[in-house]
CSV table of C-alpha atoms in Angstrom, one decimal:
chain,number,residue,atom,x,y,z
P,1,MET,CA,0.0,-0.1,0.0
P,2,LYS,CA,1.5,3.2,-1.1
P,3,ASN,CA,2.9,5.5,1.7
P,4,THR,CA,1.8,3.2,4.5
P,5,VAL,CA,4.1,3.1,7.5
P,6,ALA,CA,3.7,0.1,9.8
P,7,ILE,CA,4.7,0.2,13.5
P,8,LEU,CA,5.6,-3.3,14.8
P,9,GLY,CA,7.6,-4.9,17.6
P,10,ARG,CA,7.2,-7.4,20.5
P,11,PRO,CA,4.5,-6.8,23.1
P,12,ASN,CA,4.6,-3.8,25.5
P,13,VAL,CA,7.3,-1.7,23.9
P,14,GLY,CA,5.1,1.2,23.4
P,15,LYS,CA,3.9,0.8,19.9
P,16,SER,CA,0.4,2.2,20.5
P,17,THR,CA,1.8,5.1,22.5
P,18,LEU,CA,4.1,6.0,19.6
P,19,PHE,CA,1.1,5.6,17.2
P,20,ASN,CA,-0.8,8.1,19.2
P,21,ARG,CA,2.1,10.5,19.4
P,22,ILE,CA,2.6,10.5,15.7
P,23,ILE,CA,-1.1,11.1,14.7
P,24,ARG,CA,-1.4,13.6,17.6
P,25,LYS,CA,-4.5,11.9,19.0
P,26,ARG,CA,-5.4,9.3,21.7
P,27,ASP,CA,-6.7,7.0,19.1
P,28,ALA,CA,-5.2,3.5,19.9
P,29,ILE,CA,-6.0,1.9,23.3
P,30,VAL,CA,-2.9,2.0,25.5
P,31,ASP,CA,-2.5,0.0,28.6
P,32,ASP,CA,0.4,-1.6,30.6
P,33,GLN,CA,-1.0,-5.1,29.9
P,34,PRO,CA,0.9,-6.7,27.0
P,35,GLY,CA,-1.1,-7.7,24.0
P,36,VAL,CA,-3.7,-5.0,24.1
P,37,THR,CA,-3.5,-4.1,20.3
P,38,ARG,CA,-4.4,-7.2,18.4
P,39,ASP,CA,-5.6,-6.0,15.0
P,40,ARG,CA,-4.0,-3.6,12.6
P,41,LYS,CA,-5.3,-0.1,13.0
P,42,TYR,CA,-4.9,2.7,10.5
P,43,ALA,CA,-4.9,6.5,10.7
P,44,SER,CA,-3.8,9.4,8.5
P,45,ALA,CA,-0.6,11.2,9.6
P,46,GLU,CA,1.5,14.1,8.3
P,47,TRP,CA,5.1,15.3,9.1
P,48,ALA,CA,7.0,18.1,7.4
P,49,GLY,CA,4.5,18.2,4.4
P,50,ALA,CA,4.5,14.4,3.8
P,51,GLU,CA,1.3,12.7,4.3
P,52,PHE,CA,1.1,8.9,5.0
P,53,THR,CA,-1.1,6.2,6.5
P,54,LEU,CA,0.1,4.9,9.9
P,55,MET,CA,-0.6,1.4,10.8
P,56,ASP,CA,-0.5,0.1,14.4
P,57,THR,CA,0.0,-3.7,14.9
P,58,GLY,CA,-0.2,-6.3,17.6
P,59,GLY,CA,2.7,-7.3,19.6
P,60,PHE,CA,4.7,-9.8,17.6
P,61,ILE,CA,5.6,-13.2,19.0
P,62,PRO,CA,7.2,-15.3,16.3
P,63,ASN,CA,6.8,-18.9,17.6
P,64,SER,CA,4.0,-18.8,20.1
P,65,ASP,CA,1.1,-21.3,19.9
P,66,ASP,CA,-1.3,-19.0,21.8
P,67,ILE,CA,-4.4,-18.4,19.7
P,68,PHE,CA,-4.1,-14.6,19.8
P,69,GLU,CA,-0.3,-14.5,19.5
P,70,SER,CA,-0.5,-16.7,16.4
P,71,ALA,CA,-3.2,-14.4,14.8
P,72,ILE,CA,-1.1,-11.3,15.7
P,73,ARG,CA,1.9,-12.9,14.0
P,74,GLN,CA,-0.2,-13.3,10.8
P,75,GLN,CA,-1.4,-9.7,11.0
P,76,VAL,CA,2.2,-8.4,11.3
P,77,GLN,CA,3.2,-10.4,8.2
P,78,TYR,CA,0.4,-8.8,6.3
P,79,ALA,CA,1.4,-5.4,7.6
P,80,ILE,CA,5.1,-5.9,6.3
P,81,HIS,CA,3.6,-6.8,2.9
P,82,GLU,CA,1.4,-3.7,2.8
P,83,SER,CA,4.0,-1.1,4.0
P,84,ALA,CA,6.4,1.2,2.2
P,85,VAL,CA,8.3,1.6,5.6
P,86,VAL,CA,8.4,-0.3,8.8
P,87,ILE,CA,9.0,1.3,12.2
P,88,PHE,CA,10.5,-1.4,14.4
P,89,VAL,CA,10.0,-0.5,18.0
P,90,THR,CA,12.4,-1.8,20.8
P,91,ASP,CA,12.7,-0.9,24.5
P,92,VAL,CA,15.9,0.6,26.1
P,93,VAL,CA,14.7,-0.5,29.5
P,94,SER,CA,14.6,-4.3,28.7
P,95,GLY,CA,17.3,-4.1,26.1
P,96,ILE,CA,17.6,-6.5,23.1
P,97,THR,CA,15.6,-9.7,23.7
P,98,SER,CA,15.5,-13.0,21.6
P,99,LEU,CA,12.1,-11.7,20.2
P,100,ASP,CA,13.8,-8.5,19.0
P,101,GLU,CA,16.5,-10.6,17.2
P,102,GLU,CA,13.8,-12.8,15.6
P,103,ILE,CA,11.8,-9.8,14.4
P,104,ALA,CA,15.0,-8.2,13.1
P,105,SER,CA,15.9,-11.3,11.1
P,106,LEU,CA,12.5,-11.3,9.6
P,107,LEU,CA,12.6,-7.7,8.6
P,108,LEU,CA,16.1,-8.0,7.0
P,109,LYS,CA,14.7,-10.9,4.8
P,110,SER,CA,11.6,-8.8,3.9
P,111,GLY,CA,13.6,-6.1,2.0
P,112,VAL,CA,11.2,-3.4,3.4
P,113,PRO,CA,12.9,-0.1,4.5
P,114,VAL,CA,13.2,-0.2,8.4
P,115,ILE,CA,13.6,2.6,11.0
P,116,LEU,CA,15.0,1.0,14.1
P,117,THR,CA,13.4,2.9,17.0
P,118,VAL,CA,14.4,2.6,20.7
P,119,ASN,CA,11.7,3.7,22.9
P,120,LYS,CA,11.5,4.9,26.5
P,121,VAL,CA,14.7,6.9,26.3
P,122,ASP,CA,13.6,9.5,28.7
P,123,ASN,CA,16.9,10.9,29.8
P,124,ALA,CA,20.6,11.3,28.8
P,125,GLU,CA,21.6,8.2,30.8
P,126,ARG,CA,19.2,5.9,28.9
P,127,ARG,CA,20.4,7.5,25.7
P,128,GLU,CA,23.9,6.1,26.3
P,129,ALA,CA,22.5,2.6,26.4
P,130,ILE,CA,21.2,2.5,22.8
P,131,SER,CA,24.6,1.5,21.3
P,132,GLU,CA,23.8,-2.1,21.9
P,133,PHE,CA,21.0,-1.9,19.4
P,134,TYR,CA,23.4,-1.7,16.5
P,135,ARG,CA,23.9,-5.4,16.6
P,136,LEU,CA,20.4,-6.0,15.2
P,137,GLY,CA,21.9,-5.0,11.9
P,138,LEU,CA,19.2,-2.5,11.0
P,139,GLY,CA,21.3,0.6,10.9
P,140,ASP,CA,21.2,3.6,13.2
P,141,PRO,CA,18.8,3.3,16.1
P,142,TYR,CA,16.6,6.3,16.8
P,143,PRO,CA,16.2,7.0,20.5
P,144,VAL,CA,12.7,8.4,21.3
P,145,SER,CA,10.3,8.7,24.2
P,146,ALA,CA,6.8,8.1,22.9
P,147,ILE,CA,5.2,9.2,26.1
P,148,SER,CA,7.0,12.5,26.4
P,149,GLY,CA,7.7,13.2,22.6
P,150,ARG,CA,11.5,13.4,23.2
P,151,GLU,CA,13.4,13.3,19.9
P,152,VAL,CA,10.4,12.1,17.9
P,153,GLY,CA,10.9,14.9,15.4
P,154,ASP,CA,14.3,13.7,14.2
P,155,PHE,CA,12.9,10.1,14.1
P,156,LEU,CA,10.0,11.2,11.9
P,157,ASP,CA,12.3,13.1,9.6
P,158,ALA,CA,14.0,9.7,8.9
P,159,VAL,CA,10.7,8.0,8.3
P,160,VAL,CA,9.4,10.4,5.7
P,161,ALA,CA,12.8,10.4,4.0
P,162,LEU,CA,12.2,6.8,3.1
P,163,LEU,CA,8.7,7.3,1.8
P,164,PRO,CA,8.2,7.0,-2.0
P,165,THR,CA,6.5,10.4,-2.1
P,166,LYS,CA,8.1,13.0,0.1
P,167,THR,CA,5.8,15.9,-0.8
P,168,GLY,CA,2.2,16.6,0.2
P,169,SER,CA,1.0,15.3,-3.1
P,170,PHE,CA,-0.3,12.0,-1.8
P,171,THR,CA,-3.8,12.3,-0.6
P,172,GLU,CA,-5.8,9.7,1.4
P,173,PRO,CA,-8.9,8.9,-0.5
P,174,VAL,CA,-12.0,10.7,0.9
P,175,ALA,CA,-14.5,8.0,1.8
P,176,GLN,CA,-18.1,8.9,1.2
P,177,MET,CA,-19.7,6.5,3.8
P,178,GLN,CA,-18.6,5.6,7.3
P,179,LEU,CA,-20.0,2.2,7.9
P,180,ALA,CA,-19.9,0.7,11.4
P,181,ILE,CA,-20.4,-2.9,12.3
P,182,LEU,CA,-22.0,-3.1,15.8
P,183,GLY,CA,-23.4,-5.7,18.1
P,184,ARG,CA,-22.9,-7.8,21.1
P,185,PRO,CA,-19.8,-9.8,21.6
P,186,ASN,CA,-19.3,-12.9,19.4
P,187,VAL,CA,-22.2,-12.2,16.9
P,188,GLY,CA,-19.6,-12.3,14.1
P,189,LYS,CA,-18.6,-8.8,13.5
P,190,SER,CA,-15.0,-9.4,12.5
P,191,SER,CA,-16.1,-12.5,10.5
P,192,LEU,CA,-18.4,-10.2,8.6
P,193,VAL,CA,-15.7,-7.6,7.9
P,194,ASN,CA,-13.4,-10.3,6.6
P,195,ALA,CA,-16.1,-11.7,4.4
P,196,ILE,CA,-16.8,-8.4,2.9
P,197,LEU,CA,-13.1,-7.5,2.3
P,198,GLY,CA,-12.3,-11.1,1.1
P,199,GLN,CA,-9.2,-11.3,3.2
P,200,GLU,CA,-8.2,-12.1,6.8
P,201,LYS,CA,-7.8,-8.4,7.6
P,202,LEU,CA,-9.0,-8.8,11.1
P,203,ILE,CA,-8.3,-11.4,13.8
P,204,VAL,CA,-11.3,-13.8,14.1
P,205,THR,CA,-11.6,-16.5,16.9
P,206,GLU,CA,-14.4,-18.2,18.7
P,207,ILE,CA,-13.6,-16.3,21.9
P,208,ALA,CA,-16.0,-13.4,22.7
P,209,GLY,CA,-14.4,-10.0,23.0
P,210,THR,CA,-11.6,-10.6,20.6
P,211,THR,CA,-11.7,-7.1,19.1
P,212,ARG,CA,-11.0,-4.6,21.7
P,213,ASP,CA,-10.4,-1.5,19.5
P,214,SER,CA,-12.2,-0.1,16.5
P,215,ILE,CA,-10.6,-0.8,13.1
P,216,ASP,CA,-11.1,1.3,10.0
P,217,THR,CA,-10.6,-0.1,6.5
P,218,LEU,CA,-11.1,1.8,3.2
P,219,PHE,CA,-12.6,-0.3,0.3
P,220,CYS,CA,-14.5,0.3,-2.9
P,221,TYR,CA,-17.8,-1.2,-3.8
P,222,LYS,CA,-19.7,-0.2,-7.0
P,223,LYS,CA,-17.4,2.7,-7.4
P,224,GLU,CA,-18.3,4.0,-4.0
P,225,GLU,CA,-15.5,4.5,-1.4
P,226,ILE,CA,-16.6,3.1,2.1
P,227,VAL,CA,-14.8,3.2,5.4
P,228,LEU,CA,-15.6,0.0,7.2
P,229,ILE,CA,-15.4,0.1,11.0
P,230,ASP,CA,-15.2,-3.1,13.0
P,231,THR,CA,-15.8,-2.5,16.7
P,232,ALA,CA,-15.4,-4.1,20.1
P,233,GLY,CA,-18.5,-6.0,21.1
P,234,LEU,CA,-21.1,-3.9,23.0
P,235,ARG,CA,-22.0,-5.0,26.4
P,236,LYS,CA,-23.8,-3.6,29.4
P,237,ARG,CA,-21.6,-1.3,31.4
P,238,ALA,CA,-22.2,-3.1,34.6
P,239,ARG,CA,-20.4,-6.1,33.1
P,240,VAL,CA,-17.4,-4.1,32.0
P,241,LYS,CA,-14.8,-4.8,34.6
P,242,GLU,CA,-11.3,-4.2,33.4
P,243,ASN,CA,-10.0,-0.8,32.1
P,244,ILE,CA,-9.3,-2.1,28.6
P,245,GLU,CA,-12.9,-3.2,28.1
P,246,TYR,CA,-14.1,0.0,29.6
P,247,PHE,CA,-12.2,2.1,27.0
P,248,SER,CA,-13.3,-0.3,24.3
P,249,THR,CA,-16.9,0.4,25.2
P,250,VAL,CA,-16.2,4.1,25.2
P,251,ARG,CA,-14.5,3.8,21.8
P,252,THR,CA,-17.5,1.8,20.4
P,253,ALA,CA,-19.8,4.6,21.6
P,254,HIS,CA,-17.6,7.1,19.8
P,255,VAL,CA,-17.8,5.0,16.6
P,256,LEU,CA,-21.5,4.9,16.9
P,257,ARG,CA,-21.6,8.7,16.8
P,258,ARG,CA,-19.2,9.2,13.9
P,259,CYS,CA,-20.6,6.6,11.5
P,260,ASP,CA,-23.1,7.4,8.8
P,261,VAL,CA,-24.7,3.9,8.6
P,262,ALA,CA,-24.4,1.1,11.1
P,263,VAL,CA,-25.1,-2.6,10.5
P,264,VAL,CA,-26.3,-4.0,13.8
P,265,LEU,CA,-25.6,-7.7,13.9
P,266,ILE,CA,-27.7,-10.1,15.7
P,267,ASP,CA,-27.0,-13.8,16.2
P,268,ALA,CA,-29.8,-15.9,14.7
P,269,THR,CA,-29.2,-18.6,17.2
P,270,ARG,CA,-29.8,-16.2,20.1
P,271,SER,CA,-32.8,-14.1,21.1
P,272,PHE,CA,-33.3,-10.4,20.1
P,273,ALA,CA,-32.1,-9.0,23.4
P,274,ASP,CA,-32.6,-5.7,25.3
P,275,GLN,CA,-29.0,-4.9,24.6
P,276,ASP,CA,-29.6,-5.1,20.8
P,277,LYS,CA,-32.5,-2.8,21.3
P,278,LYS,CA,-30.5,-0.3,23.2
P,279,VAL,CA,-27.9,-0.1,20.4
P,280,ILE,CA,-30.6,0.5,17.9
P,281,ALA,CA,-32.2,3.1,20.1
P,282,ASP,CA,-28.8,4.9,20.5
P,283,LEU,CA,-28.5,4.9,16.7
P,284,ILE,CA,-31.9,6.4,16.3
P,285,GLU,CA,-31.2,9.0,18.9
P,286,ASN,CA,-28.1,9.9,17.0
P,287,ARG,CA,-30.1,9.8,13.7
P,288,LYS,CA,-27.7,7.3,12.0
P,289,GLY,CA,-28.7,5.0,9.1
P,290,ILE,CA,-29.5,1.5,10.3
P,291,VAL,CA,-29.6,-2.0,8.8
P,292,ILE,CA,-30.2,-5.1,10.9
P,293,GLY,CA,-28.1,-8.1,9.9
P,294,VAL,CA,-29.3,-11.4,11.4
P,295,ASN,CA,-26.1,-13.4,11.2
P,296,LYS,CA,-25.4,-17.1,11.4
P,297,TRP,CA,-28.4,-17.9,9.3
P,298,ASP,CA,-26.7,-20.9,8.0
P,299,LEU,CA,-26.9,-22.6,11.4
P,300,MET,CA,-30.8,-22.3,11.6
P,301,ASP,CA,-33.3,-25.0,10.9
P,302,LYS,CA,-35.6,-23.2,8.5
P,303,GLU,CA,-39.0,-23.5,6.9
P,304,THR,CA,-40.6,-21.4,4.2
P,305,ASN,CA,-41.8,-18.6,6.5
P,306,THR,CA,-39.1,-18.7,9.1
P,307,ALA,CA,-37.3,-15.5,8.3
P,308,ARG,CA,-40.6,-13.6,7.9
P,309,GLU,CA,-41.9,-14.8,11.2
P,310,ILE,CA,-38.6,-13.9,13.1
P,311,GLU,CA,-38.7,-10.4,11.5
P,312,LEU,CA,-42.4,-9.8,12.4
P,313,GLU,CA,-41.7,-10.9,15.9
P,314,MET,CA,-38.7,-8.6,16.2
P,315,LYS,CA,-40.8,-5.7,15.0
P,316,ARG,CA,-43.7,-6.6,17.3
P,317,SER,CA,-41.3,-6.3,20.3
P,318,PHE,CA,-39.6,-3.1,19.1
P,319,ARG,CA,-41.8,-0.6,17.2
P,320,GLU,CA,-38.9,1.4,15.9
P,321,LEU,CA,-37.9,-1.5,13.6
P,322,ALA,CA,-40.9,-0.7,11.4
P,323,TYR,CA,-38.8,1.3,8.9
P,324,ILE,CA,-35.5,-0.6,9.4
P,325,PRO,CA,-34.5,-3.2,6.9
P,326,VAL,CA,-33.8,-6.7,8.3
P,327,LEU,CA,-31.5,-9.1,6.3
P,328,PHE,CA,-30.8,-12.6,7.2
P,329,ILE,CA,-27.1,-13.3,6.4
P,330,SER,CA,-24.2,-15.6,7.0
P,331,ALA,CA,-20.7,-14.2,7.2
P,332,LYS,CA,-19.3,-17.7,7.0
P,333,THR,CA,-21.0,-18.7,3.8
P,334,LYS,CA,-21.3,-15.0,2.5
P,335,GLN,CA,-25.0,-15.4,2.0
P,336,ARG,CA,-26.6,-12.1,1.0
P,337,LEU,CA,-23.5,-10.1,1.8
P,338,LEU,CA,-23.7,-8.3,-1.5
P,339,ARG,CA,-27.3,-7.5,-0.8
P,340,LEU,CA,-26.3,-6.3,2.7
P,341,LEU,CA,-23.9,-3.8,1.0
P,342,ASP,CA,-26.5,-2.7,-1.6
P,343,VAL,CA,-28.9,-2.0,1.3
P,344,THR,CA,-26.4,0.0,3.3
P,345,LEU,CA,-25.6,2.2,0.3
P,346,SER,CA,-29.3,2.7,-0.3
P,347,VAL,CA,-29.7,3.7,3.3
P,348,PHE,CA,-26.8,6.1,3.0
P,349,ASN,CA,-28.2,7.8,-0.1
P,350,GLU,CA,-31.6,8.0,1.5
P,351,ARG,CA,-30.0,9.7,4.4
P,352,LYS,CA,-28.7,12.4,2.0
P,353,ARG,CA,-32.1,12.9,0.2
P,354,LYS,CA,-33.5,16.4,-0.3
P,355,ILE,CA,-37.3,16.6,-0.8
P,356,LYS,CA,-38.7,19.6,-2.8
P,357,THR,CA,-40.7,22.0,-0.6
P,358,SER,CA,-43.6,21.9,-3.0
P,359,GLU,CA,-43.7,18.0,-2.6
P,360,LEU,CA,-43.5,18.3,1.2
P,361,ASN,CA,-46.4,20.8,1.3
P,362,GLN,CA,-48.6,18.6,-1.0
P,363,PHE,CA,-47.9,15.7,1.5
P,364,LEU,CA,-48.8,17.9,4.4
P,365,GLN,CA,-52.1,19.1,2.7
P,366,ASP,CA,-53.0,15.4,2.0
P,367,ALA,CA,-52.2,14.2,5.5
P,368,VAL,CA,-54.1,17.0,7.3
P,369,ALA,CA,-57.1,16.5,5.0
P,370,LYS,CA,-57.2,12.9,6.0
P,371,ASN,CA,-56.6,13.4,9.8
P,372,HIS,CA,-56.6,17.0,11.2
P,373,PRO,CA,-54.6,17.6,14.4
P,374,PRO,CA,-56.8,17.7,17.5
P,375,ALA,CA,-57.5,21.1,19.1
P,376,TYR,CA,-55.2,22.3,21.9
P,377,GLY,CA,-57.6,23.5,24.6
P,378,THR,CA,-59.7,26.1,22.8
P,379,LYS,CA,-57.2,26.6,20.0
P,380,TYR,CA,-57.8,25.3,16.5
P,381,ILE,CA,-54.3,23.9,15.4
P,382,LYS,CA,-53.2,25.0,11.9
P,383,ILE,CA,-50.0,23.7,10.3
P,384,ASN,CA,-49.1,26.3,7.7
P,385,TYR,CA,-46.3,24.7,5.8
P,386,VAL,CA,-43.3,22.3,6.1
P,387,ALA,CA,-39.7,22.6,4.8
P,388,GLN,CA,-36.6,20.4,4.9
P,389,THR,CA,-34.1,22.2,7.0
P,390,ARG,CA,-31.3,19.7,7.1
P,391,VAL,CA,-29.9,16.6,5.3
P,392,ALA,CA,-27.8,13.7,6.6
P,393,PRO,CA,-29.6,13.4,8.9
P,394,PRO,CA,-32.8,14.5,7.3
P,395,VAL,CA,-34.8,17.1,9.5
P,396,PHE,CA,-38.2,18.6,8.5
P,397,THR,CA,-39.6,21.6,10.2
P,398,PHE,CA,-43.3,22.2,10.4
P,399,PHE,CA,-44.5,25.7,11.1
P,400,CYS,CA,-47.8,26.0,13.0
P,401,ASN,CA,-49.8,28.4,15.3
P,402,GLU,CA,-49.3,26.2,18.4
P,403,PRO,CA,-46.4,23.7,18.5
P,404,ARG,CA,-47.4,22.5,22.0
P,405,GLY,CA,-50.6,21.2,20.4
P,406,ILE,CA,-48.8,18.6,18.3
P,407,LYS,CA,-48.8,15.6,20.5
P,408,LYS,CA,-46.7,12.4,20.1
P,409,GLU,CA,-49.6,10.5,18.6
P,410,TYR,CA,-50.0,13.0,15.9
P,411,LYS,CA,-46.3,13.2,15.2
P,412,ASN,CA,-46.4,9.4,14.8
P,413,TYR,CA,-49.2,9.7,12.3
P,414,LEU,CA,-47.4,12.3,10.4
P,415,GLU,CA,-44.2,10.2,10.3
P,416,ASN,CA,-46.1,7.0,9.1
P,417,GLN,CA,-47.8,9.1,6.3
P,418,PHE,CA,-44.5,10.6,5.4
P,419,ARG,CA,-42.7,7.3,5.1
P,420,MET,CA,-45.6,5.9,3.0
P,421,ARG,CA,-45.0,8.8,0.6
P,422,PHE,CA,-41.2,9.2,0.6
P,423,GLY,CA,-39.6,6.2,2.0
P,424,PHE,CA,-36.4,6.9,3.9
P,425,LEU,CA,-36.0,3.1,4.7
P,426,GLY,CA,-33.5,2.7,7.4
P,427,VAL,CA,-33.1,6.4,8.2
P,428,PRO,CA,-34.4,8.1,11.4
P,429,ILE,CA,-36.0,11.4,10.5
P,430,GLY,CA,-36.4,14.4,12.7
P,431,PHE,CA,-39.7,16.3,12.8
P,432,ARG,CA,-39.6,19.7,14.4
P,433,PHE,CA,-42.5,22.1,15.0
P,434,ARG,CA,-42.0,25.9,15.1
P,435,ARG,CA,-44.4,28.6,15.8
P,436,LYS,CA,-45.8,30.6,12.8
P,437,ASN,CA,-48.6,33.0,13.5
């Protein structure tokens, strides 16, 4: 991948701290516990006019049989293949370890340009200890302190000097849709991402809670650029015990707020739970496009009307699902995955729709003629006109003589009539009522 810079190294040398330092954000989860970062994570970065994509990776353990460590090793190998430059992070406090030597050997064989970085050099005394790192055979070691920023500037000068394009001419593609994959732990979110992308981009195991951070991936579908966001599994806050899972939950909530459309994954083999409803309610509150994906459909014993019956039962238990599309999919067999992408693009485009004022007021006239708003005390309620005052998310403002007289029941009536006329499938819409004498 052009102008991609990967950060790798053994666990707990400060890779994610350096990642955050370079992008100038607290983006990657940082914790003293080794192995927090498991998947690759990407972010745009810039130094001295040079723009590049920075990639954070899991701690590399070459010969471990641990399920996560083996998966991390595979992810790092993908990272080397994708990168124009590799930042190899070591630790001055612990010195060179056998793991460092194995990683150095792998990098020397790869032929990828490498910047050897010695982290945690917080003072002059520690700086004197970096000479031993020359024996890794990767050239001059760059002493830095990721946590304080010490000598990071000189190190970044060396990084951008190795990039294929040193000017600001490289521009990260601007994605049109931010698509989040949300759901409870172990419903198959990472498996869905892998199936969509057609590669083992993310670590997938059968253990709930594998993905602890959100992972952004840019891809193109039907000439549309989409940022696909895989997230840590949502769970009730009362059950979030350790710091890492707490920050993962916070990060997932942030993803919910920055996405345009979300696919809420539900496990077909489990019931439609209150936590699923809470995620959908949060998306509605934030007016994000919503698609429900009932995953693991391949595991279900099905009859002719099974899907329809399940969908109706879900909508009976949660009224807000009335306008949200429900697809029965399988990340494992890739059943209906292209249909899922088609629907998410449709919801995204619906969210950006602009309705002509003349069409809106014809709708209003017809709706009021069919069912006039009830009186408010002694006042006769008159809705003068309606206009669309926002897109993405769509908001419609109704001007009337007494906004307090428009009760919830009548608002629901107007929304039902509105959707029958204009659609907006999967899109929460905002109705506002303003005084107009």
